[in-house]
Amino acid sequence: MSYVDGFVLAVPTANKETYRIHAAAAAVVFKEYGALKVVECWGDDVPEGKITSFPMAVKCQPDETVVFSWIVWPSREVRDQGMDKVMADPRLQPENNPMPFDGKRLICGGFEMIVDL
């Protein structure tokens, strides 16, 4: 079954278009190295929780929006090899494609798919 990398981050709301351009450029690179699909979602209805929530998890500030994204890979093996190549690709180096958000508050993880309908 496929493998998924998931991400949650806070992006300055004023940087929405800059982030979209950054994410679209990154998606091209991820797909070149084996990703099947790259999805970026701009928060629209993301409530603040009392104990935990997406906004709390990324310490979202009032002038920021939560972004939820994922990358689908054919397998963990393809992901591991592809991610190594993505991280080394000059197109995604900070000096060439700076992140329009605080990367220290990015939450990410790899997940084995167990249901895909």
Coordinates of N, CA, C and O in Angstrom, one line a residue, residues 9-98:
L9 N 1.5 23.2 9.3 CA 2.3 24.4 9.6 C 1.5 25.7 9.6 O 0.3 25.7 9.3
A10 N 2.1 26.7 10.2 CA 1.4 28.0 10.2 C 2.1 28.9 9.2 O 3.4 29.1 9.3
V11 N 1.4 29.6 8.4 CA 1.9 30.5 7.4 C 1.3 31.9 7.6 O 0.1 32.0 7.8
P12 N 2.2 32.9 7.5 CA 1.6 34.2 7.6 C 0.5 34.4 6.5 O 0.8 34.1 5.4
T13 N -0.7 34.8 7.0 CA -1.8 35.0 6.0 C -1.4 35.8 4.8 O -1.8 35.6 3.7
A14 N -0.6 36.9 5.1 CA -0.2 37.8 4.0 C 0.7 37.1 3.0 O 0.8 37.5 1.8
N15 N 1.2 35.9 3.3 CA 2.1 35.1 2.4 C 1.4 34.0 1.6 O 2.0 33.2 1.1
K16 N 0.1 34.1 1.6 CA -0.7 33.0 0.9 C -0.2 32.7 -0.5 O 0.1 31.6 -0.8
E17 N -0.1 33.7 -1.3 CA 0.3 33.5 -2.7 C 1.7 33.1 -2.8 O 2.1 32.3 -3.6
T18 N 2.6 33.7 -2.0 CA 4.0 33.3 -1.9 C 4.1 31.9 -1.6 O 4.9 31.1 -2.2
Y19 N 3.4 31.5 -0.6 CA 3.4 30.0 -0.1 C 2.9 29.1 -1.3 O 3.5 28.1 -1.5
R20 N 1.8 29.5 -1.9 CA 1.3 28.7 -3.0 C 2.3 28.5 -4.1 O 2.5 27.4 -4.6
I21 N 3.0 29.6 -4.5 CA 4.1 29.5 -5.5 C 5.2 28.6 -5.0 O 5.7 27.7 -5.7
H22 N 5.6 28.8 -3.7 CA 6.7 27.9 -3.1 C 6.3 26.4 -3.2 O 7.0 25.6 -3.6
A23 N 5.0 26.2 -2.7 CA 4.5 24.8 -2.7 C 4.4 24.2 -4.1 O 4.7 23.0 -4.3
A24 N 4.0 25.0 -5.0 CA 3.8 24.4 -6.4 C 5.2 24.1 -7.0 O 5.4 23.0 -7.6
A25 N 6.2 24.9 -6.7 CA 7.6 24.6 -7.2 C 8.1 23.4 -6.5 O 8.7 22.5 -7.1
A26 N 7.8 23.2 -5.2 CA 8.3 22.0 -4.5 C 7.6 20.8 -5.0 O 8.2 19.7 -5.1
A27 N 6.3 20.9 -5.3 CA 5.5 19.8 -5.8 C 6.1 19.2 -7.1 O 6.2 17.9 -7.2
V28 N 6.6 20.0 -7.9 CA 7.2 19.6 -9.2 C 8.5 18.7 -8.8 O 8.6 17.6 -9.4
V29 N 9.3 19.1 -7.9 CA 10.5 18.4 -7.5 C 10.1 17.1 -6.8 O 10.6 16.0 -7.2
F30 N 9.1 17.1 -5.9 CA 8.7 15.8 -5.3 C 8.2 14.8 -6.3 O 8.5 13.7 -6.2
K31 N 7.4 15.3 -7.3 CA 6.9 14.4 -8.3 C 8.0 13.8 -9.2 O 8.0 12.7 -9.6
E32 N 9.0 14.7 -9.5 CA 10.1 14.2 -10.3 C 10.9 13.0 -9.6 O 11.4 12.2 -10.2
Y33 N 10.8 13.0 -8.2 CA 11.6 12.0 -7.5 C 10.6 10.9 -6.9 O 11.0 10.2 -6.0
G34 N 9.5 10.8 -7.5 CA 8.6 9.6 -7.3 C 7.3 9.8 -6.6 O 6.5 8.9 -6.4
A35 N 7.0 11.0 -6.1 CA 5.7 11.2 -5.4 C 4.6 11.1 -6.4 O 4.7 11.5 -7.6
L36 N 3.5 10.5 -6.0 CA 2.4 10.3 -6.9 C 1.4 11.5 -6.8 O 0.8 11.8 -7.8
K37 N 1.4 12.2 -5.7 CA 0.5 13.3 -5.5 C 1.0 14.2 -4.4 O 1.5 13.7 -3.4
V38 N 0.8 15.5 -4.6 CA 1.2 16.5 -3.6 C -0.1 17.4 -3.4 O -0.6 17.9 -4.4
V39 N -0.5 17.5 -2.2 CA -1.7 18.3 -1.9 C -1.4 19.3 -0.8 O -0.8 19.0 0.2
E40 N -1.8 20.5 -1.1 CA -1.6 21.7 -0.1 C -3.0 22.2 0.1 O -3.7 22.6 -0.8
C41 N -3.3 22.4 1.4 CA -4.6 22.9 1.8 C -4.5 24.1 2.7 O -3.8 24.0 3.8
W42 N -5.1 25.2 2.4 CA -5.1 26.4 3.1 C -6.3 26.4 4.1 O -7.4 26.2 3.7
G43 N -6.0 26.6 5.4 CA -7.0 26.5 6.4 C -8.2 27.5 6.2 O -8.0 28.6 5.9
D44 N -9.4 27.0 6.4 CA -10.6 27.7 6.1 C -11.5 27.6 7.4 O -12.2 28.6 7.7
D45 N -11.6 26.4 8.0 CA -12.4 26.2 9.1 C -11.6 25.3 10.1 O -11.8 24.1 10.2
V46 N -10.7 26.0 10.8 CA -9.7 25.3 11.6 C -9.8 25.8 13.1 O -9.1 26.8 13.4
P47 N -10.7 25.3 13.9 CA -11.0 25.9 15.2 C -9.9 25.7 16.2 O -9.1 24.7 16.1
E48 N -9.7 26.6 17.1 CA -8.8 26.6 18.2 C -9.4 25.6 19.2 O -10.6 25.7 19.5
G49 N -8.6 24.7 19.7 CA -9.1 23.7 20.7 C -8.9 24.2 22.1 O -8.3 25.2 22.4
K50 N -9.5 23.4 23.0 CA -9.3 23.7 24.4 C -8.1 22.9 25.0 O -7.4 23.4 25.9
I51 N -7.9 21.7 24.5 CA -6.8 20.9 24.9 C -5.7 20.7 23.8 O -4.5 20.9 24.1
T52 N -6.2 20.5 22.6 CA -5.3 20.4 21.5 C -6.0 20.7 20.2 O -7.2 20.7 20.1
S53 N -5.3 21.1 19.2 CA -5.8 21.5 17.9 C -4.7 21.8 16.9 O -3.5 21.9 17.3
F54 N -5.0 21.9 15.6 CA -4.0 22.3 14.7 C -3.4 23.6 15.0 O -2.2 23.7 15.0
P55 N -4.2 24.7 15.3 CA -3.6 25.9 15.6 C -2.7 25.9 16.8 O -1.6 26.5 16.8
M56 N -3.1 25.2 17.8 CA -2.3 25.1 19.0 C -1.0 24.3 18.8 O 0.1 24.6 19.3
A57 N -1.1 23.3 17.9 CA 0.1 22.4 17.7 C 1.2 23.2 17.0 O 2.4 22.9 17.2
V58 N 0.8 24.1 16.1 CA 1.9 24.9 15.4 C 2.0 26.3 15.9 O 2.7 27.1 15.3
K59 N 1.4 26.6 17.1 CA 1.5 27.9 17.7 C 1.1 29.0 16.8 O 1.8 30.0 16.6
C60 N 0.0 28.8 16.1 CA -0.5 29.7 15.1 C -0.8 31.1 15.7 O -1.6 31.1 16.7
Q61 N -0.3 32.1 15.1 CA -0.5 33.5 15.6 C -1.8 34.1 14.9 O -2.2 33.5 13.9
P62 N -2.3 35.1 15.4 CA -3.6 35.7 14.8 C -3.4 36.1 13.4 O -4.4 36.1 12.6
D63 N -2.2 36.4 13.0 CA -2.0 36.9 11.6 C -1.5 35.7 10.7 O -0.9 35.9 9.6
E64 N -1.7 34.5 11.2 CA -1.3 33.3 10.4 C -2.4 32.4 10.1 O -3.5 32.5 10.8
T65 N -2.3 31.5 9.1 CA -3.3 30.5 8.8 C -2.6 29.1 8.8 O -1.5 28.9 8.4
V66 N -3.4 28.1 9.3 CA -2.9 26.8 9.3 C -2.9 26.2 7.9 O -3.9 26.3 7.2
V67 N -1.9 25.5 7.5 CA -1.8 24.8 6.3 C -1.6 23.3 6.6 O -0.9 22.9 7.5
F68 N -2.4 22.5 5.9 CA -2.4 21.0 6.1 C -2.0 20.4 4.7 O -2.7 20.8 3.7
S69 N -1.0 19.6 4.6 CA -0.6 19.1 3.3 C -0.1 17.6 3.5 O 0.2 17.2 4.6
W70 N -0.1 17.0 2.3 CA 0.4 15.6 2.3 C 1.0 15.3 0.9 O 0.6 15.9 -0.1
I71 N 1.9 14.3 1.0 CA 2.5 13.8 -0.2 C 2.3 12.3 -0.3 O 2.6 11.6 0.7
V72 N 1.7 11.8 -1.4 CA 1.5 10.3 -1.5 C 2.6 9.7 -2.3 O 3.0 10.2 -3.4
W73 N 3.2 8.7 -1.8 CA 4.3 8.0 -2.5 C 3.8 6.5 -2.7 O 3.0 6.0 -2.0
P74 N 4.4 5.8 -3.7 CA 4.0 4.4 -4.0 C 4.4 3.5 -2.8 O 3.7 2.5 -2.6
S75 N 5.5 3.8 -2.1 CA 5.9 2.9 -1.0 C 6.9 3.7 -0.1 O 7.3 4.8 -0.5
R76 N 7.1 3.2 1.0 CA 8.1 3.8 2.0 C 9.5 3.8 1.3 O 10.2 4.8 1.5
E77 N 9.8 2.8 0.6 CA 11.2 2.7 -0.1 C 11.3 3.9 -1.1 O 12.4 4.5 -1.1
V78 N 10.3 4.1 -1.9 CA 10.4 5.1 -2.9 C 10.4 6.5 -2.2 O 11.2 7.4 -2.6
R79 N 9.7 6.6 -1.1 CA 9.7 7.9 -0.3 C 11.1 8.1 0.2 O 11.6 9.2 0.2
D80 N 11.7 7.1 0.8 CA 13.0 7.3 1.5 C 14.0 7.8 0.4 O 14.8 8.7 0.6
Q81 N 14.0 7.1 -0.7 CA 15.0 7.4 -1.8 C 14.6 8.8 -2.4 O 15.5 9.6 -2.6
G82 N 13.4 9.0 -2.6 CA 12.9 10.3 -3.2 C 13.2 11.5 -2.3 O 13.6 12.5 -2.7
M83 N 12.9 11.3 -1.0 CA 13.1 12.4 0.0 C 14.6 12.8 0.1 O 14.9 14.0 0.2
D84 N 15.5 11.8 0.0 CA 16.9 12.1 0.0 C 17.3 13.0 -1.2 O 18.0 14.0 -1.0
K85 N 16.7 12.7 -2.3 CA 17.0 13.5 -3.5 C 16.3 14.8 -3.5 O 16.9 15.8 -3.9
V86 N 15.1 14.9 -2.9 CA 14.4 16.2 -2.8 C 15.3 17.1 -1.9 O 15.5 18.3 -2.2
M87 N 15.7 16.6 -0.8 CA 16.5 17.4 0.2 C 17.8 17.9 -0.4 O 18.3 19.0 0.0
A88 N 18.3 17.2 -1.3 CA 19.6 17.6 -2.0 C 19.4 18.5 -3.2 O 20.4 19.1 -3.7
D89 N 18.2 18.6 -3.7 CA 17.9 19.3 -5.0 C 18.2 20.8 -4.8 O 17.6 21.4 -3.9
P90 N 19.0 21.4 -5.6 CA 19.3 22.8 -5.5 C 18.0 23.7 -5.6 O 18.0 24.8 -5.0
R91 N 17.0 23.3 -6.3 CA 15.8 24.1 -6.5 C 15.1 24.3 -5.1 O 14.3 25.3 -5.0
L92 N 15.3 23.4 -4.2 CA 14.6 23.6 -2.9 C 15.5 24.0 -1.8 O 15.1 24.1 -0.6
Q93 N 16.7 24.4 -2.1 CA 17.6 25.0 -1.0 C 17.1 26.3 -0.6 O 16.6 27.1 -1.5
P94 N 17.2 26.7 0.7 CA 16.7 27.9 1.2 C 17.2 29.2 0.4 O 16.4 30.1 0.2
E95 N 18.4 29.2 -0.1 CA 18.9 30.3 -0.8 C 18.2 30.5 -2.2 O 18.2 31.6 -2.8
N96 N 17.7 29.4 -2.7 CA 17.0 29.4 -4.0 C 15.5 29.5 -3.9 O 14.8 30.0 -4.8
N97 N 15.0 28.9 -2.9 CA 13.5 28.9 -2.7 C 13.2 29.0 -1.2 O 12.9 28.0 -0.5
P98 N 13.3 30.2 -0.6 CA 13.2 30.4 0.8 C 11.7 30.0 1.3 O 10.8 30.3 0.6

